[in-house]
Amino acid sequence: MDAIASRKAILTRLPLLGERERGQHSDEALSSSVSSEAAAEELNLQHYLIKDLFDDQLLDPSIPYDSPDLRIADIGCGTGIWLLDLAPKCHPTTKLFALDINPAQLPPSAWLPKSIQSRYFNVFDGVIAGDLEKSFDIINMQVVFSFVKDHHISLVLDKILRLLKPGGYLQWTDFDGFNAVCISPDPSYESEFVPRFHFDVWKLIGQPLSSWMDKLDTIFLSKDLKNVKSLTPQCKLDKLRFWTQEYLMVHREFCAVFLESVHNEGEDRAKAEEYEEIFQKAKDEIQRKGVALWYPVIRAVGRKVPLQQG
């Protein structure tokens, strides 16, 4: 697939982000977040930054995962990087499931550990394969805020919980893009373009930014999950430049795809070109002034009610 074709594949994400009607089948519209080499690189960088932020803890210490015969799922697994990191830490009998709408994003099956298997899974439909329902001891989900809208969150969580065994654990890690902040090494400098490039992309693709992320623990409690806790680590200043580079990769891809998707003239084209100009100015400001963009990272953990003993 050439560069243009691979970028156009990301157009399948835009209806999720912008609720635009582009005529795709719903499965296409719900394509996972890896649709090009650039997007795959961004997801892998994102994984290692999150891992570093939580001091290399792939799972919260309250979640036991060293027992034999566990079944662990990563929903929206993307490149499979989280499972690949987790696999060597698990008991040899643990079975790991890479669940995604596009399992082809994973490495070839011949290169995967024998403990990992991939399955098609779409969080937005009501379909669950019979062998997956109430079958997992642990479920992980990570960074879906850009396409899980405020009106989606309850239904998405309901479907995820249908996969979890009684007594099973859910860990959900996400960005709070709604409360993003701009940070400068010079406290007297107020960034002009970095905040605009973050917030204007959501206007460009025609939708409000989701706001459920910092309420995730409350949402867990509303679904009767137990032992719920929420973690929001402080940003590590020495890693802020890398986080900002990750955000730049995402926004640059959005803009490139949007420019390719719109007609040569018209309001959408003008918006995309305006955003491209703001993006370039923000990038210059980041390079010249050291300005950084930070999305608070939230990790919510909860446990499904165990079956009553005896």
GROMACS .gro file of C-alpha atoms in nm:
model
  310
    1MET     CA    1   0.000   0.000   0.000
    2ASP     CA    2   0.151   0.336  -0.099
    3ALA     CA    3   0.165   0.637   0.133
    4ILE     CA    4  -0.143   0.806  -0.010
    5ALA     CA    5  -0.353   0.490  -0.001
    6SER     CA    6  -0.249   0.409   0.354
    7ARG     CA    7  -0.336   0.759   0.473
    8LYS     CA    8  -0.673   0.741   0.300
    9ALA     CA    9  -0.745   0.427   0.500
   10ILE     CA   10  -0.763   0.649   0.808
   11LEU     CA   11  -1.071   0.812   0.659
   12THR     CA   12  -1.259   0.522   0.815
   13ARG     CA   13  -1.186   0.688   1.151
   14LEU     CA   14  -1.333   1.026   1.066
   15PRO     CA   15  -1.702   0.931   1.095
   16LEU     CA   16  -1.629   0.819   1.451
   17LEU     CA   17  -1.455   1.142   1.529
   18GLY     CA   18  -1.678   1.377   1.340
   19GLU     CA   19  -2.007   1.190   1.306
   20ARG     CA   20  -1.987   1.277   0.936
   21GLU     CA   21  -2.183   1.071   0.689
   22ARG     CA   22  -1.939   0.958   0.422
   23GLY     CA   23  -2.131   0.653   0.305
   24GLN     CA   24  -1.908   0.385   0.455
   25HIS     CA   25  -2.047   0.062   0.588
   26SER     CA   26  -2.055   0.074   0.969
   27ASP     CA   27  -1.773  -0.180   0.996
   28GLU     CA   28  -1.553   0.040   0.784
   29ALA     CA   29  -1.649   0.345   0.983
   30LEU     CA   30  -1.549   0.168   1.302
   31SER     CA   31  -1.204   0.081   1.181
   32SER     CA   32  -0.948   0.067   1.457
   33SER     CA   33  -0.692   0.339   1.510
   34VAL     CA   34  -0.411   0.181   1.312
   35SER     CA   35  -0.462   0.241   0.940
   36SER     CA   36  -0.117   0.338   0.820
   37GLU     CA   37   0.247   0.290   0.909
   38ALA     CA   38   0.254   0.637   1.063
   39ALA     CA   39  -0.046   0.560   1.282
   40ALA     CA   40   0.111   0.229   1.390
   41GLU     CA   41   0.429   0.412   1.490
   42GLU     CA   42   0.221   0.661   1.688
   43LEU     CA   43   0.038   0.381   1.873
   44ASN     CA   44   0.360   0.206   1.965
   45LEU     CA   45   0.515   0.531   2.092
   46GLN     CA   46   0.196   0.598   2.287
   47HIS     CA   47   0.218   0.254   2.451
   48TYR     CA   48   0.572   0.307   2.576
   49LEU     CA   49   0.496   0.656   2.703
   50ILE     CA   50   0.197   0.527   2.902
   51LYS     CA   51   0.403   0.236   3.031
   52ASP     CA   52   0.673   0.478   3.150
   53LEU     CA   53   0.414   0.707   3.309
   54PHE     CA   54   0.283   0.418   3.521
   55ASP     CA   55   0.637   0.308   3.615
   56ASP     CA   56   0.632   0.007   3.383
   57GLN     CA   57   0.312  -0.134   3.530
   58LEU     CA   58   0.112  -0.279   3.242
   59LEU     CA   59  -0.159  -0.374   3.491
   60ASP     CA   60  -0.247  -0.207   3.818
   61PRO     CA   61  -0.093  -0.386   4.120
   62SER     CA   62  -0.445  -0.459   4.250
   63ILE     CA   63  -0.500  -0.693   3.951
   64PRO     CA   64  -0.343  -1.038   4.002
   65TYR     CA   65  -0.227  -1.187   3.674
   66ASP     CA   66   0.031  -1.453   3.767
   67SER     CA   67  -0.217  -1.735   3.833
   68PRO     CA   68  -0.240  -2.028   3.588
   69ASP     CA   69  -0.509  -2.063   3.323
   70LEU     CA   70  -0.615  -1.697   3.316
   71ARG     CA   71  -0.780  -1.546   3.009
   72ILE     CA   72  -0.679  -1.185   2.941
   73ALA     CA   73  -0.818  -0.967   2.662
   74ASP     CA   74  -0.692  -0.641   2.514
   75ILE     CA   75  -0.985  -0.468   2.342
   76GLY     CA   76  -0.890  -0.242   2.052
   77CYS     CA   77  -0.546  -0.400   2.063
   78GLY     CA   78  -0.411  -0.217   1.757
   79THR     CA   79  -0.060  -0.345   1.687
   80GLY     CA   80  -0.078  -0.584   1.981
   81ILE     CA   81   0.207  -0.410   2.159
   82TRP     CA   82   0.045  -0.423   2.506
   83LEU     CA   83  -0.013  -0.799   2.488
   84LEU     CA   84   0.336  -0.859   2.350
   85ASP     CA   85   0.480  -0.675   2.649
   86LEU     CA   86   0.255  -0.860   2.894
   87ALA     CA   87   0.300  -1.213   2.758
   88PRO     CA   88   0.644  -1.288   2.910
   89LYS     CA   89   0.520  -1.179   3.255
   90CYS     CA   90   0.224  -1.419   3.260
   91HIS     CA   91   0.199  -1.781   3.367
   92PRO     CA   92   0.275  -2.015   3.072
   93THR     CA   93  -0.087  -2.141   3.072
   94THR     CA   94  -0.238  -1.791   3.039
   95LYS     CA   95  -0.433  -1.729   2.719
   96LEU     CA   96  -0.413  -1.379   2.572
   97PHE     CA   97  -0.674  -1.245   2.328
   98ALA     CA   98  -0.612  -0.959   2.086
   99LEU     CA   99  -0.961  -0.822   2.014
  100ASP     CA  100  -0.995  -0.565   1.738
  101ILE     CA  101  -1.208  -0.474   1.440
  102ASN     CA  102  -0.897  -0.519   1.224
  103PRO     CA  103  -0.682  -0.806   1.358
  104ALA     CA  104  -0.462  -0.774   1.048
  105GLN     CA  105  -0.284  -0.491   1.227
  106LEU     CA  106  -0.106  -0.749   1.445
  107PRO     CA  107   0.226  -0.909   1.349
  108PRO     CA  108   0.195  -1.228   1.142
  109SER     CA  109   0.057  -1.511   1.354
  110ALA     CA  110   0.377  -1.711   1.297
  111TRP     CA  111   0.567  -1.440   1.486
  112LEU     CA  112   0.328  -1.413   1.779
  113PRO     CA  113   0.376  -1.601   2.107
  114LYS     CA  114   0.164  -1.917   2.113
  115SER     CA  115  -0.032  -1.769   2.405
  116ILE     CA  116  -0.177  -1.489   2.186
  117GLN     CA  117  -0.472  -1.536   1.954
  118SER     CA  118  -0.658  -1.266   1.761
  119ARG     CA  119  -1.033  -1.229   1.722
  120TYR     CA  120  -1.259  -0.982   1.546
  121PHE     CA  121  -1.443  -0.760   1.794
  122ASN     CA  122  -1.646  -0.442   1.745
  123VAL     CA  123  -1.736  -0.251   2.063
  124PHE     CA  124  -2.016  -0.062   1.885
  125ASP     CA  125  -2.240  -0.346   1.778
  126GLY     CA  126  -2.443  -0.580   1.996
  127VAL     CA  127  -2.275  -0.899   1.877
  128ILE     CA  128  -2.064  -1.114   2.107
  129ALA     CA  129  -1.941  -1.459   2.007
  130GLY     CA  130  -2.077  -1.721   2.247
  131ASP     CA  131  -1.733  -1.843   2.353
  132LEU     CA  132  -1.628  -1.490   2.453
  133GLU     CA  133  -1.921  -1.397   2.676
  134LYS     CA  134  -1.829  -1.402   3.048
  135SER     CA  135  -1.498  -1.565   2.955
  136PHE     CA  136  -1.225  -1.323   3.064
  137ASP     CA  137  -1.054  -1.279   3.399
  138ILE     CA  138  -0.893  -0.948   3.298
  139ILE     CA  139  -0.980  -0.697   3.026
  140ASN     CA  140  -0.759  -0.407   2.922
  141MET     CA  141  -0.872  -0.110   2.713
  142GLN     CA  142  -0.659   0.186   2.621
  143VAL     CA  143  -0.695   0.529   2.454
  144VAL     CA  144  -1.031   0.532   2.277
  145PHE     CA  145  -1.151   0.881   2.380
  146SER     CA  146  -1.128   1.016   2.026
  147PHE     CA  147  -1.406   0.791   1.894
  148VAL     CA  148  -1.604   0.682   2.201
  149LYS     CA  149  -1.842   0.973   2.241
  150ASP     CA  150  -2.028   1.081   2.552
  151HIS     CA  151  -2.342   0.913   2.419
  152HIS     CA  152  -2.146   0.592   2.344
  153ILE     CA  153  -1.972   0.535   2.676
  154SER     CA  154  -2.249   0.358   2.868
  155LEU     CA  155  -2.331   0.113   2.587
  156VAL     CA  156  -1.963   0.045   2.515
  157LEU     CA  157  -1.898  -0.032   2.881
  158ASP     CA  158  -2.204  -0.258   2.898
  159LYS     CA  159  -2.071  -0.465   2.610
  160ILE     CA  160  -1.723  -0.490   2.760
  161LEU     CA  161  -1.865  -0.608   3.092
  162ARG     CA  162  -2.053  -0.885   2.912
  163LEU     CA  163  -1.711  -1.034   2.829
  164LEU     CA  164  -1.590  -1.029   3.189
  165LYS     CA  165  -1.630  -1.323   3.425
  166PRO     CA  166  -1.788  -1.259   3.766
  167GLY     CA  167  -1.499  -1.142   3.981
  168GLY     CA  168  -1.300  -1.034   3.675
  169TYR     CA  169  -1.107  -0.708   3.648
  170LEU     CA  170  -1.136  -0.421   3.401
  171GLN     CA  171  -0.857  -0.170   3.347
  172TRP     CA  172  -0.922   0.129   3.119
  173THR     CA  173  -0.649   0.384   3.047
  174ASP     CA  174  -0.730   0.695   2.847
  175PHE     CA  175  -0.633   1.052   2.764
  176ASP     CA  176  -0.834   1.339   2.904
  177GLY     CA  177  -0.814   1.551   2.591
  178PHE     CA  178  -1.097   1.767   2.723
  179ASN     CA  179  -0.864   1.901   2.995
  180ALA     CA  180  -0.545   1.925   2.792
  181VAL     CA  181  -0.295   2.186   2.909
  182CYS     CA  182  -0.012   2.376   2.745
  183ILE     CA  183   0.316   2.385   2.940
  184SER     CA  184   0.613   2.613   2.872
  185PRO     CA  185   0.964   2.595   3.023
  186ASP     CA  186   0.939   2.973   3.050
  187PRO     CA  187   0.646   3.045   3.287
  188SER     CA  188   0.619   3.398   3.147
  189TYR     CA  189   0.556   3.274   2.793
  190GLU     CA  190   0.193   3.215   2.696
  191SER     CA  191   0.156   2.989   2.395
  192GLU     CA  192  -0.058   3.125   2.111
  193PHE     CA  193  -0.079   2.839   1.863
  194VAL     CA  194  -0.036   2.511   2.055
  195PRO     CA  195  -0.375   2.535   2.234
  196ARG     CA  196  -0.540   2.629   1.905
  197PHE     CA  197  -0.395   2.336   1.713
  198HIS     CA  198  -0.529   2.095   1.977
  199PHE     CA  199  -0.882   2.232   2.005
  200ASP     CA  200  -0.929   2.337   1.641
  201VAL     CA  201  -0.883   1.982   1.509
  202TRP     CA  202  -1.212   1.881   1.672
  203LYS     CA  203  -1.385   2.175   1.506
  204LEU     CA  204  -1.227   2.073   1.176
  205ILE     CA  205  -1.374   1.725   1.189
  206GLY     CA  206  -1.706   1.860   1.307
  207GLN     CA  207  -1.770   1.729   1.657
  208PRO     CA  208  -1.736   1.820   2.025
  209LEU     CA  209  -1.457   1.662   2.223
  210SER     CA  210  -1.569   1.382   2.454
  211SER     CA  211  -1.581   1.476   2.823
  212TRP     CA  212  -1.638   1.141   3.000
  213MET     CA  213  -1.271   1.061   3.065
  214ASP     CA  214  -1.228   1.223   3.407
  215LYS     CA  215  -1.558   1.064   3.519
  216LEU     CA  216  -1.459   0.710   3.429
  217ASP     CA  217  -1.445   0.590   3.789
  218THR     CA  218  -1.796   0.728   3.851
  219ILE     CA  219  -1.917   0.551   3.537
  220PHE     CA  220  -1.760   0.227   3.663
  221LEU     CA  221  -1.949   0.265   3.992
  222SER     CA  222  -2.275   0.324   3.804
  223LYS     CA  223  -2.226  -0.020   3.646
  224ASP     CA  224  -2.189  -0.182   3.990
  225LEU     CA  225  -1.817  -0.247   3.959
  226LYS     CA  226  -1.641  -0.294   4.292
  227ASN     CA  227  -1.302  -0.185   4.430
  228VAL     CA  228  -1.306   0.103   4.182
  229LYS     CA  229  -1.013   0.340   4.179
  230SER     CA  230  -0.884   0.607   3.946
  231LEU     CA  231  -0.521   0.706   3.893
  232THR     CA  232  -0.399   1.025   3.725
  233PRO     CA  233  -0.018   1.037   3.739
  234GLN     CA  234   0.163   1.369   3.717
  235CYS     CA  235   0.337   1.430   3.388
  236LYS     CA  236   0.711   1.366   3.383
  237LEU     CA  237   0.871   1.687   3.261
  238ASP     CA  238   1.166   1.505   3.102
  239LYS     CA  239   0.919   1.313   2.880
  240LEU     CA  240   0.695   1.607   2.783
  241ARG     CA  241   0.873   1.661   2.451
  242PHE     CA  242   0.806   1.299   2.355
  243TRP     CA  243   0.439   1.325   2.452
  244THR     CA  244   0.408   1.639   2.240
  245GLN     CA  245   0.569   1.461   1.945
  246GLU     CA  246   0.311   1.184   1.983
  247TYR     CA  247   0.025   1.436   1.972
  248LEU     CA  248   0.182   1.604   1.668
  249MET     CA  249   0.188   1.271   1.486
  250VAL     CA  250  -0.184   1.220   1.552
  251HIS     CA  251  -0.290   1.571   1.453
  252ARG     CA  252  -0.070   1.577   1.144
  253GLU     CA  253  -0.232   1.256   1.022
  254PHE     CA  254  -0.581   1.396   1.086
  255CYS     CA  255  -0.502   1.703   0.882
  256ALA     CA  256  -0.340   1.516   0.594
  257VAL     CA  257  -0.632   1.276   0.570
  258PHE     CA  258  -0.891   1.551   0.591
  259LEU     CA  259  -0.718   1.749   0.315
  260GLU     CA  260  -0.728   1.441   0.092
  261SER     CA  261  -1.094   1.373   0.173
  262VAL     CA  262  -1.247   1.709   0.089
  263HIS     CA  263  -1.312   1.869  -0.245
  264ASN     CA  264  -1.063   2.114  -0.389
  265GLU     CA  265  -1.290   2.403  -0.302
  266GLY     CA  266  -1.550   2.482  -0.040
  267GLU     CA  267  -1.585   2.541   0.332
  268ASP     CA  268  -1.430   2.211   0.442
  269ARG     CA  269  -1.125   2.271   0.225
  270ALA     CA  270  -1.082   2.620   0.369
  271LYS     CA  271  -1.107   2.483   0.725
  272ALA     CA  272  -0.849   2.215   0.654
  273GLU     CA  273  -0.605   2.464   0.503
  274GLU     CA  274  -0.654   2.701   0.798
  275TYR     CA  275  -0.585   2.419   1.039
  276GLU     CA  276  -0.274   2.320   0.842
  277GLU     CA  277  -0.144   2.675   0.883
  278ILE     CA  278  -0.214   2.671   1.260
  279PHE     CA  279  -0.048   2.331   1.288
  280GLN     CA  280   0.271   2.455   1.122
  281LYS     CA  281   0.281   2.762   1.349
  282ALA     CA  282   0.227   2.542   1.657
  283LYS     CA  283   0.505   2.310   1.544
  284ASP     CA  284   0.737   2.609   1.502
  285GLU     CA  285   0.640   2.739   1.847
  286ILE     CA  286   0.716   2.398   1.999
  287GLN     CA  287   1.060   2.391   1.837
  288ARG     CA  288   1.155   2.752   1.915
  289LYS     CA  289   1.005   2.792   2.262
  290GLY     CA  290   1.001   2.436   2.394
  291VAL     CA  291   0.626   2.453   2.450
  292ALA     CA  292   0.462   2.118   2.526
  293LEU     CA  293   0.107   1.985   2.515
  294TRP     CA  294  -0.011   1.750   2.789
  295TYR     CA  295  -0.323   1.537   2.801
  296PRO     CA  296  -0.383   1.409   3.155
  297VAL     CA  297  -0.377   1.029   3.153
  298ILE     CA  298  -0.644   0.851   3.356
  299ARG     CA  299  -0.644   0.486   3.454
  300ALA     CA  300  -0.964   0.346   3.604
  301VAL     CA  301  -0.975  -0.002   3.756
  302GLY     CA  302  -1.277  -0.198   3.874
  303ARG     CA  303  -1.390  -0.551   3.952
  304LYS     CA  304  -1.709  -0.724   3.846
  305VAL     CA  305  -1.912  -0.857   4.137
  306PRO     CA  306  -1.795  -1.212   4.216
  307LEU     CA  307  -2.041  -1.499   4.235
  308GLN     CA  308  -2.171  -1.562   4.584
  309GLN     CA  309  -1.980  -1.844   4.750
  310GLY     CA  310  -2.167  -2.142   4.883
   0.00000   0.00000   0.00000
